[in-house]
mmCIF file of C-alpha atoms in Angstrom:
data_model
loop_
_atom_site.group_PDB
_atom_site.id
_atom_site.type_symbol
_atom_site.label_atom_id
_atom_site.label_comp_id
_atom_site.label_asym_id
_atom_site.label_seq_id
_atom_site.Cartn_x
_atom_site.Cartn_y
_atom_site.Cartn_z
ATOM 1 C CA MET A 1 189.328 108.810 17.820
ATOM 2 C CA LEU A 2 190.926 105.821 19.553
ATOM 3 C CA ASP A 3 192.114 108.085 22.376
ATOM 4 C CA PHE A 4 188.631 109.540 22.810
ATOM 5 C CA SER A 5 187.158 106.023 23.035
ATOM 6 C CA LEU A 6 189.755 105.152 25.679
ATOM 7 C CA TYR A 7 188.826 108.228 27.759
ATOM 8 C CA LEU A 8 185.149 107.320 27.388
ATOM 9 C CA LEU A 9 185.811 103.750 28.509
ATOM 10 C CA CYS A 10 187.880 105.019 31.429
ATOM 11 C CA GLY A 11 184.988 107.227 32.576
ATOM 12 C CA LEU A 12 182.515 104.379 32.149
ATOM 13 C CA VAL A 13 184.534 101.942 34.299
ATOM 14 C CA ALA A 14 185.333 104.550 36.967
ATOM 15 C CA GLY A 15 181.686 105.642 37.054
ATOM 16 C CA LEU A 16 180.380 102.096 37.356
ATOM 17 C CA LEU A 17 182.699 101.161 40.209
ATOM 18 C CA GLY A 18 182.571 104.562 41.887
ATOM 19 C CA GLY A 19 178.787 104.754 41.692
ATOM 20 C CA TYR A 20 178.390 101.159 42.875
ATOM 21 C CA LEU A 21 180.612 101.627 45.924
ATOM 22 C CA GLY A 22 179.723 105.259 46.661
ATOM 23 C CA LEU A 23 183.243 106.508 45.916
ATOM 24 C CA GLY A 24 184.398 109.277 43.621
ATOM 25 C CA GLY A 25 186.087 106.927 41.201
ATOM 26 C CA GLY A 26 189.433 108.752 41.309
ATOM 27 C CA ILE A 27 191.182 105.690 42.699
ATOM 28 C CA VAL A 28 190.136 103.762 39.559
ATOM 29 C CA MET A 29 190.483 106.617 37.113
ATOM 30 C CA MET A 30 194.010 107.771 37.930
ATOM 31 C CA PRO A 31 195.801 104.464 37.153
ATOM 32 C CA PHE A 32 193.496 103.891 34.161
ATOM 33 C CA LEU A 33 194.192 107.332 32.660
ATOM 34 C CA THR A 34 197.921 107.320 33.347
ATOM 35 C CA VAL A 35 198.807 103.683 32.638
ATOM 36 C CA ILE A 36 196.318 102.578 29.972
ATOM 37 C CA ALA A 37 195.424 105.853 28.230
ATOM 38 C CA GLY A 38 198.959 107.238 28.622
ATOM 39 C CA VAL A 39 197.892 110.624 30.037
ATOM 40 C CA ASN A 40 200.539 112.293 32.214
ATOM 41 C CA VAL A 41 199.744 112.682 35.916
ATOM 42 C CA LYS A 42 199.575 116.502 35.796
ATOM 43 C CA ALA A 43 196.819 116.348 33.180
ATOM 44 C CA ALA A 44 195.068 113.349 34.722
ATOM 45 C CA VAL A 45 194.519 114.863 38.205
ATOM 46 C CA PRO A 46 192.289 117.817 37.085
ATOM 47 C CA VAL A 47 190.299 115.483 34.805
ATOM 48 C CA SER A 48 189.816 112.998 37.640
ATOM 49 C CA ILE A 49 188.638 115.740 40.047
ATOM 50 C CA THR A 50 186.160 117.126 37.463
ATOM 51 C CA ALA A 51 184.847 113.627 36.832
ATOM 52 C CA ILE A 52 184.258 113.144 40.585
ATOM 53 C CA VAL A 53 181.798 116.093 40.547
ATOM 54 C CA VAL A 54 179.859 114.471 37.691
ATOM 55 C CA ASN A 55 180.059 111.031 39.301
ATOM 56 C CA SER A 56 178.579 112.422 42.504
ATOM 57 C CA LEU A 57 175.726 114.074 40.609
ATOM 58 C CA ALA A 58 174.824 110.925 38.688
ATOM 59 C CA ALA A 59 175.215 108.317 41.427
ATOM 60 C CA SER A 60 173.816 110.261 44.394
ATOM 61 C CA SER A 61 170.382 110.678 42.744
ATOM 62 C CA GLU A 62 169.884 106.923 42.962
ATOM 63 C CA TYR A 63 170.912 106.868 46.628
ATOM 64 C CA LEU A 64 168.702 109.911 47.360
ATOM 65 C CA LYS A 65 165.676 108.182 45.791
ATOM 66 C CA LYS A 66 166.119 105.194 48.099
ATOM 67 C CA GLY A 67 166.596 107.394 51.189
ATOM 68 C CA MET A 68 170.192 106.229 51.545
ATOM 69 C CA VAL A 69 171.712 109.709 52.046
ATOM 70 C CA ASP A 70 172.059 111.478 55.394
ATOM 71 C CA LEU A 71 171.830 115.101 54.213
ATOM 72 C CA GLU A 72 172.658 116.649 57.579
ATOM 73 C CA LEU A 73 175.819 114.604 57.688
ATOM 74 C CA VAL A 74 176.633 115.621 54.100
ATOM 75 C CA VAL A 75 176.670 119.298 55.099
ATOM 76 C CA ILE A 76 178.673 118.838 58.318
ATOM 77 C CA LEU A 77 181.208 116.522 56.695
ATOM 78 C CA SER A 78 181.619 118.739 53.649
ATOM 79 C CA VAL A 79 182.248 121.893 55.704
ATOM 80 C CA PHE A 80 184.795 120.273 58.016
ATOM 81 C CA MET A 81 186.468 118.208 55.313
ATOM 82 C CA VAL A 82 186.983 121.307 53.178
ATOM 83 C CA LEU A 83 188.360 123.177 56.207
ATOM 84 C CA GLY A 84 190.639 120.194 56.896
ATOM 85 C CA ASN A 85 191.707 120.219 53.272
ATOM 86 C CA ILE A 86 192.704 123.882 53.466
ATOM 87 C CA THR A 87 194.627 123.280 56.709
ATOM 88 C CA GLY A 88 196.305 120.191 55.240
ATOM 89 C CA SER A 89 197.358 122.093 52.129
ATOM 90 C CA LEU A 90 198.857 124.876 54.256
ATOM 91 C CA LEU A 91 200.682 122.424 56.542
ATOM 92 C CA SER A 92 201.737 119.916 53.894
ATOM 93 C CA GLU A 93 205.163 121.509 53.462
ATOM 94 C CA HIS A 94 205.927 121.126 57.173
ATOM 95 C CA ILE A 95 204.625 117.570 57.609
ATOM 96 C CA PRO A 96 206.886 114.711 56.491
ATOM 97 C CA GLY A 97 204.792 113.198 53.709
ATOM 98 C CA ASP A 98 206.414 109.737 53.776
ATOM 99 C CA TYR A 99 205.690 109.115 57.455
ATOM 100 C CA THR A 100 202.126 110.346 57.031
ATOM 101 C CA ARG A 101 201.655 107.986 54.092
ATOM 102 C CA LEU A 102 202.980 105.027 56.083
ATOM 103 C CA MET A 103 200.817 105.923 59.072
ATOM 104 C CA LEU A 104 197.776 106.189 56.824
ATOM 105 C CA THR A 105 198.677 102.835 55.236
ATOM 106 C CA VAL A 106 198.411 101.157 58.650
ATOM 107 C CA ILE A 107 195.042 102.849 59.281
ATOM 108 C CA VAL A 108 193.727 101.884 55.831
ATOM 109 C CA VAL A 109 194.768 98.230 56.256
ATOM 110 C CA TYR A 110 193.136 98.180 59.704
ATOM 111 C CA ALA A 111 189.981 99.759 58.216
ATOM 112 C CA ALA A 112 189.932 97.202 55.392
ATOM 113 C CA PHE A 113 189.963 94.239 57.786
ATOM 114 C CA SER A 114 187.532 95.893 60.216
ATOM 115 C CA LEU A 115 185.174 96.509 57.305
ATOM 116 C CA LEU A 116 185.340 92.872 56.318
ATOM 117 C CA LYS A 117 184.670 91.775 59.880
ATOM 118 C CA GLY A 118 181.772 94.231 60.049
ATOM 119 C CA ARG A 119 180.154 95.877 63.031
ATOM 120 C CA ARG A 120 176.774 95.938 64.579
ATOM 121 C CA THR A 121 174.683 98.767 63.256
ATOM 122 C CA THR A 122 171.006 99.453 63.255
ATOM 123 C CA GLU A 123 170.047 99.446 59.574
ATOM 124 C CA ARG A 124 167.868 102.512 59.960
ATOM 125 C CA MET A 125 170.173 104.589 62.118
ATOM 126 C CA THR A 126 170.793 108.157 60.936
ATOM 127 C CA PHE A 127 172.996 110.929 62.209
ATOM 128 C CA ALA A 128 169.938 112.744 63.592
ATOM 129 C CA ASP A 129 169.199 109.820 65.941
ATOM 130 C CA ASN A 130 172.476 110.274 67.783
ATOM 131 C CA ARG A 131 173.368 113.845 66.939
ATOM 132 C CA ALA A 132 174.485 114.865 70.427
ATOM 133 C CA ARG A 133 176.692 111.820 70.751
ATOM 134 C CA TYR A 134 178.267 112.003 67.320
ATOM 135 C CA LEU A 135 178.527 115.723 66.546
ATOM 136 C CA LEU A 136 181.986 116.243 68.045
ATOM 137 C CA ILE A 137 183.462 113.018 66.710
ATOM 138 C CA THR A 138 181.993 113.691 63.259
ATOM 139 C CA THR A 139 183.487 117.150 62.979
ATOM 140 C CA VAL A 140 186.897 116.000 64.237
ATOM 141 C CA VAL A 141 186.952 112.956 61.958
ATOM 142 C CA ALA A 142 185.898 115.004 58.904
ATOM 143 C CA PHE A 143 188.525 117.666 59.629
ATOM 144 C CA VAL A 144 191.328 115.126 60.140
ATOM 145 C CA THR A 145 190.284 113.160 57.044
ATOM 146 C CA GLY A 146 190.287 116.345 54.968
ATOM 147 C CA ALA A 147 193.720 117.335 56.255
ATOM 148 C CA LEU A 148 195.151 113.841 55.662
ATOM 149 C CA SER A 149 193.717 113.768 52.138
ATOM 150 C CA ALA A 150 195.457 117.035 51.343
ATOM 151 C CA VAL A 151 198.797 116.003 52.887
ATOM 152 C CA VAL A 152 198.867 112.582 51.253
ATOM 153 C CA GLY A 153 197.131 113.640 48.036
ATOM 154 C CA ILE A 154 194.308 111.105 47.851
ATOM 155 C CA GLY A 155 190.572 111.511 47.330
ATOM 156 C CA GLY A 156 188.245 111.904 50.265
ATOM 157 C CA GLY A 157 185.642 109.275 49.374
ATOM 158 C CA VAL A 158 187.737 106.186 49.899
ATOM 159 C CA VAL A 159 188.845 107.473 53.320
ATOM 160 C CA ILE A 160 185.567 108.904 54.616
ATOM 161 C CA LEU A 161 183.405 105.896 53.700
ATOM 162 C CA PRO A 162 185.041 103.444 56.144
ATOM 163 C CA VAL A 163 185.053 106.229 58.747
ATOM 164 C CA LEU A 164 181.278 106.712 58.442
ATOM 165 C CA TYR A 165 180.706 102.992 58.744
ATOM 166 C CA LEU A 166 183.301 102.046 61.367
ATOM 167 C CA VAL A 167 183.615 105.177 63.516
ATOM 168 C CA ILE A 168 180.249 106.923 63.278
ATOM 169 C CA GLY A 169 178.364 103.634 62.911
ATOM 170 C CA LEU A 170 176.143 104.405 59.933
ATOM 171 C CA PRO A 171 174.759 101.465 57.954
ATOM 172 C CA LEU A 172 176.970 100.661 54.977
ATOM 173 C CA SER A 173 174.223 101.677 52.521
ATOM 174 C CA THR A 174 173.767 105.132 54.108
ATOM 175 C CA ALA A 175 177.538 105.582 54.392
ATOM 176 C CA ARG A 176 177.870 104.970 50.631
ATOM 177 C CA GLY A 177 175.012 107.294 49.684
ATOM 178 C CA THR A 178 176.270 110.047 51.990
ATOM 179 C CA THR A 179 179.842 109.776 50.670
ATOM 180 C CA SER A 180 178.570 109.737 47.107
ATOM 181 C CA LEU A 181 176.863 113.117 47.471
ATOM 182 C CA MET A 182 179.435 114.909 49.639
ATOM 183 C CA ILE A 183 182.510 114.154 47.507
ATOM 184 C CA GLY A 184 180.996 116.140 44.648
ATOM 185 C CA PHE A 185 180.782 119.287 46.736
ATOM 186 C CA SER A 186 184.346 119.094 48.002
ATOM 187 C CA ALA A 187 185.675 118.347 44.495
ATOM 188 C CA ALA A 188 183.807 121.300 42.948
ATOM 189 C CA ALA A 189 186.141 123.935 44.413
ATOM 190 C CA ALA A 190 189.238 122.128 43.134
ATOM 191 C CA THR A 191 187.607 121.775 39.702
ATOM 192 C CA THR A 192 186.982 125.522 39.568
ATOM 193 C CA VAL A 193 190.584 126.281 40.508
ATOM 194 C CA TYR A 194 191.915 123.887 37.848
ATOM 195 C CA PHE A 195 189.529 125.360 35.284
ATOM 196 C CA LEU A 196 190.534 128.955 36.024
ATOM 197 C CA ASN A 197 194.196 127.972 35.730
ATOM 198 C CA GLY A 198 193.538 126.313 32.366
ATOM 199 C CA GLN A 199 194.679 122.913 33.625
ATOM 200 C CA ILE A 200 191.691 120.862 32.422
ATOM 201 C CA GLU A 201 192.359 119.176 29.093
ATOM 202 C CA PRO A 202 189.077 119.578 27.101
ATOM 203 C CA VAL A 203 189.385 116.475 24.906
ATOM 204 C CA ILE A 204 190.210 114.124 27.792
ATOM 205 C CA VAL A 205 187.610 115.588 30.139
ATOM 206 C CA SER A 206 184.852 115.428 27.504
ATOM 207 C CA GLY A 207 185.402 111.722 26.889
ATOM 208 C CA VAL A 208 185.695 110.914 30.580
ATOM 209 C CA ILE A 209 182.578 112.916 31.525
ATOM 210 C CA LEU A 210 180.464 111.246 28.856
ATOM 211 C CA GLY A 211 181.603 107.842 30.125
ATOM 212 C CA ILE A 212 181.255 108.615 33.801
ATOM 213 C CA ILE A 213 177.789 110.184 33.577
ATOM 214 C CA VAL A 214 176.409 106.956 32.130
ATOM 215 C CA GLY A 215 178.568 104.618 34.244
ATOM 216 C CA ALA A 216 177.831 106.367 37.543
ATOM 217 C CA LYS A 217 174.073 106.378 36.959
ATOM 218 C CA LEU A 218 174.142 102.664 36.263
ATOM 219 C CA GLY A 219 176.610 102.011 39.110
ATOM 220 C CA GLY A 220 174.499 104.032 41.546
ATOM 221 C CA PHE A 221 171.364 102.139 40.536
ATOM 222 C CA LEU A 222 173.069 98.749 40.907
ATOM 223 C CA GLY A 223 174.678 99.906 44.147
ATOM 224 C CA THR A 224 171.316 100.530 45.823
ATOM 225 C CA MET A 225 170.438 96.868 45.248
ATOM 226 C CA ALA A 226 173.851 95.407 46.053
ATOM 227 C CA LYS A 227 174.353 92.838 48.780
ATOM 228 C CA PRO A 228 176.397 94.153 51.743
ATOM 229 C CA LEU A 229 178.842 91.239 51.521
ATOM 230 C CA VAL A 230 179.681 92.023 47.880
ATOM 231 C CA ILE A 231 180.179 95.704 48.762
ATOM 232 C CA LYS A 232 182.375 94.780 51.723
ATOM 233 C CA LEU A 233 184.566 92.498 49.616
ATOM 234 C CA MET A 234 184.929 95.097 46.881
ATOM 235 C CA LEU A 235 185.696 97.892 49.341
ATOM 236 C CA PHE A 236 188.194 95.592 51.064
ATOM 237 C CA SER A 237 190.012 95.133 47.737
ATOM 238 C CA VAL A 238 189.925 98.867 46.969
ATOM 239 C CA LEU A 239 191.304 99.722 50.430
ATOM 240 C CA LEU A 240 194.116 97.172 50.142
ATOM 241 C CA TYR A 241 194.978 98.615 46.740
ATOM 242 C CA LEU A 242 194.981 102.109 48.265
ATOM 243 C CA ALA A 243 197.286 100.871 51.062
ATOM 244 C CA PHE A 244 199.656 99.473 48.445
ATOM 245 C CA ARG A 245 199.675 102.763 46.536
ATOM 246 C CA LEU A 246 200.247 104.746 49.728
ATOM 247 C CA ALA A 247 203.115 102.585 50.945
ATOM 248 C CA TYR A 248 204.843 101.900 47.635
ATOM 249 C CA GLU A 249 206.833 105.145 47.269
ATOM 250 C CA PRO A 250 208.002 105.571 50.897
ATOM 251 C CA VAL A 251 208.979 101.888 51.186
ATOM 252 C CA ARG A 252 210.861 102.016 47.885
ATOM 253 C CA GLU A 253 212.784 105.052 49.102
ATOM 254 C CA LEU A 254 213.615 103.359 52.408
ATOM 255 C CA LEU A 255 214.976 100.225 50.720
ATOM 256 C CA MET B 1 160.671 114.618 64.202
ATOM 257 C CA ARG B 2 161.434 117.633 62.034
ATOM 258 C CA GLU B 3 163.587 115.516 59.734
ATOM 259 C CA LYS B 4 160.472 113.847 58.340
ATOM 260 C CA ILE B 5 159.430 117.153 56.754
ATOM 261 C CA PHE B 6 162.693 117.381 54.857
ATOM 262 C CA LYS B 7 161.900 116.733 51.207
ATOM 263 C CA VAL B 8 164.536 115.550 48.793
ATOM 264 C CA ASP B 9 162.197 115.512 45.775
ATOM 265 C CA THR B 10 163.311 118.923 44.495
ATOM 266 C CA LEU B 11 166.983 117.973 44.800
ATOM 267 C CA ILE B 12 166.426 114.638 43.052
ATOM 268 C CA ARG B 13 164.424 116.273 40.233
ATOM 269 C CA LEU B 14 167.049 118.989 39.791
ATOM 270 C CA GLN B 15 169.864 116.419 39.709
ATOM 271 C CA GLN B 16 167.991 114.359 37.118
ATOM 272 C CA VAL B 17 167.462 117.401 34.864
ATOM 273 C CA ILE B 18 171.146 118.346 35.181
ATOM 274 C CA TRP B 19 172.115 114.728 34.414
ATOM 275 C CA TYR B 20 170.126 114.768 31.165
ATOM 276 C CA ILE B 21 171.552 118.130 30.095
ATOM 277 C CA ILE B 22 175.159 117.035 30.783
ATOM 278 C CA LEU B 23 174.583 113.732 28.981
ATOM 279 C CA MET B 24 173.121 115.433 25.896
ATOM 280 C CA TYR B 25 175.715 118.214 25.884
ATOM 281 C CA PHE B 26 178.737 115.926 26.143
ATOM 282 C CA ALA B 27 177.266 113.403 23.680
ATOM 283 C CA ALA B 28 176.910 116.281 21.184
ATOM 284 C CA LEU B 29 180.481 117.363 22.010
ATOM 285 C CA ALA B 30 181.744 113.832 21.322
ATOM 286 C CA ALA B 31 180.080 113.945 17.903
ATOM 287 C CA LEU B 32 181.648 117.363 17.223
ATOM 288 C CA PHE B 33 185.081 116.058 18.257
ATOM 289 C CA MET B 34 184.751 113.259 15.737
ATOM 290 C CA LEU B 35 183.779 115.770 13.036
ATOM 291 C CA ASP B 36 186.766 117.976 13.965
ATOM 292 C CA PHE B 37 184.481 120.951 14.576
ATOM 293 C CA GLU B 38 186.447 124.170 15.051
ATOM 294 C CA GLY B 39 185.020 125.640 18.257
ATOM 295 C CA VAL B 40 184.667 122.357 20.127
ATOM 296 C CA LEU B 41 187.352 123.097 22.743
ATOM 297 C CA GLU B 42 185.584 126.296 23.735
ATOM 298 C CA LEU B 43 182.296 124.407 23.993
ATOM 299 C CA ALA B 44 183.932 121.876 26.344
ATOM 300 C CA GLY B 45 184.867 124.796 28.607
ATOM 301 C CA TYR B 46 181.232 125.908 28.755
ATOM 302 C CA GLY B 47 180.310 122.367 29.749
ATOM 303 C CA ILE B 48 182.682 122.515 32.717
ATOM 304 C CA ILE B 49 181.320 125.932 33.734
ATOM 305 C CA PHE B 50 177.819 124.409 33.653
ATOM 306 C CA ILE B 51 178.921 121.517 35.897
ATOM 307 C CA ILE B 52 180.451 123.919 38.445
ATOM 308 C CA ALA B 53 177.448 126.283 38.396
ATOM 309 C CA THR B 54 174.962 123.447 38.865
ATOM 310 C CA THR B 55 176.945 122.121 41.839
ATOM 311 C CA ALA B 56 176.476 125.515 43.518
ATOM 312 C CA LEU B 57 172.788 125.414 42.572
ATOM 313 C CA ARG B 58 172.405 121.950 44.148
ATOM 314 C CA LEU B 59 173.912 123.307 47.362
ATOM 315 C CA VAL B 60 171.515 126.272 47.349
ATOM 316 C CA VAL B 61 168.529 123.942 46.808
ATOM 317 C CA MET B 62 169.728 121.759 49.689
ATOM 318 C CA ALA B 63 170.120 124.836 51.913
ATOM 319 C CA GLU B 64 166.626 126.074 51.089
ATOM 320 C CA GLU B 65 165.164 122.638 51.836
ATOM 321 C CA PHE B 66 166.861 122.770 55.232
ATOM 322 C CA ARG B 67 165.311 126.209 55.788
ATOM 323 C CA LYS B 68 161.842 124.982 54.843
ATOM 324 C CA SER B 69 162.250 122.062 57.254
ATOM 325 C CA GLY B 70 163.152 124.441 60.063
ATOM 326 C CA LEU B 71 166.688 123.092 60.284
ATOM 327 C CA ARG B 72 168.236 126.556 60.531
ATOM 328 C CA ARG B 73 171.649 125.338 61.654
ATOM 329 C CA PHE B 74 172.043 123.152 58.575
ATOM 330 C CA TRP B 75 170.698 125.931 56.369
ATOM 331 C CA ALA B 76 173.440 128.219 57.714
ATOM 332 C CA LEU B 77 176.060 125.477 57.373
ATOM 333 C CA SER B 78 175.092 124.926 53.732
ATOM 334 C CA TYR B 79 175.590 128.609 52.921
ATOM 335 C CA LEU B 80 178.812 128.564 54.931
ATOM 336 C CA LEU B 81 179.991 125.713 52.714
ATOM 337 C CA ILE B 82 179.167 127.746 49.588
ATOM 338 C CA LEU B 83 181.085 130.688 51.066
ATOM 339 C CA ILE B 84 184.116 128.529 51.917
ATOM 340 C CA LEU B 85 184.179 126.971 48.436
ATOM 341 C CA ALA B 86 183.818 130.391 46.816
ATOM 342 C CA GLY B 87 186.543 131.699 49.144
ATOM 343 C CA ILE B 88 188.940 128.968 48.011
ATOM 344 C CA VAL B 89 188.339 129.839 44.367
ATOM 345 C CA ILE B 90 188.598 133.612 44.897
ATOM 346 C CA GLY B 91 191.697 133.168 47.090
ATOM 347 C CA ASP B 92 193.404 131.050 44.453
ATOM 348 C CA TYR B 93 192.439 133.503 41.707
ATOM 349 C CA LEU B 94 193.773 136.535 43.591
ATOM 350 C CA LEU B 95 197.014 135.020 44.917
#
């Protein structure tokens, strides 16, 4: 009973933050499930991935209603990120994981500070406005992000969101809405694989889903009204935390 | 400006219906867990199957909206995405 309440609370918090920022919530859920709820990592990963699908469903509706989702970009990014993911998974044995993690740490820290500094964007710009200019860069960026996510083992949302804002130049609101919808599609395949292999723990996932479906709806609604500065500061903190998590293991091994 | 024809209403409505169903289903499951109901673990599995199936349905709805808007390339890309995702699952299942 107490455990179930903990899983529910975990889903609620991850959904609120994930929905608010347009992320999957995995970056919040994993430490919460493993450290606070005491779930082992092998059981927590499939639960977290399943919850991302639900989070995307709940939060993206709010962004869709406000016209804050670039659907064309969702499709292109999803296709190339999934292809990148497959390539990354196949190559992960041949790529030194520690160096990749450290390299990604530098990029994430750079992205965090760039995000805080901001960039000039037209608030109404969409991918369709500059399709010719951005098509190649979008596909390459999505592919590389997908591959890096697979090699390093982190969720796509927290990586692709700064990319959409800083590289492709989407407004922060559209970048969040677009990320929110696309992460659900890329997580669905992994969820199916985990489910077929019997790796999803029913009790944990039920509690987390119930929490996240409410939290993400509320987070998505609040996120559509959020001030850009608040979002930037929160994303900055999340990215710095991600950088810490990425660098911790390789640095500890080096020392 | 073909993009202006693209309607997200169907997708939003579908997502809202799915949201309600998942909320009700998992709230009922939570109650059953507390009552130590026998077949609750099996029911949780059906819930996950529903989530996966509705994700595919959302993609199909998106693809069909692209088709109606005349955005054939994105329509094809959407179905390609479904094929790739299905391929990953089938590949993992067979290997």
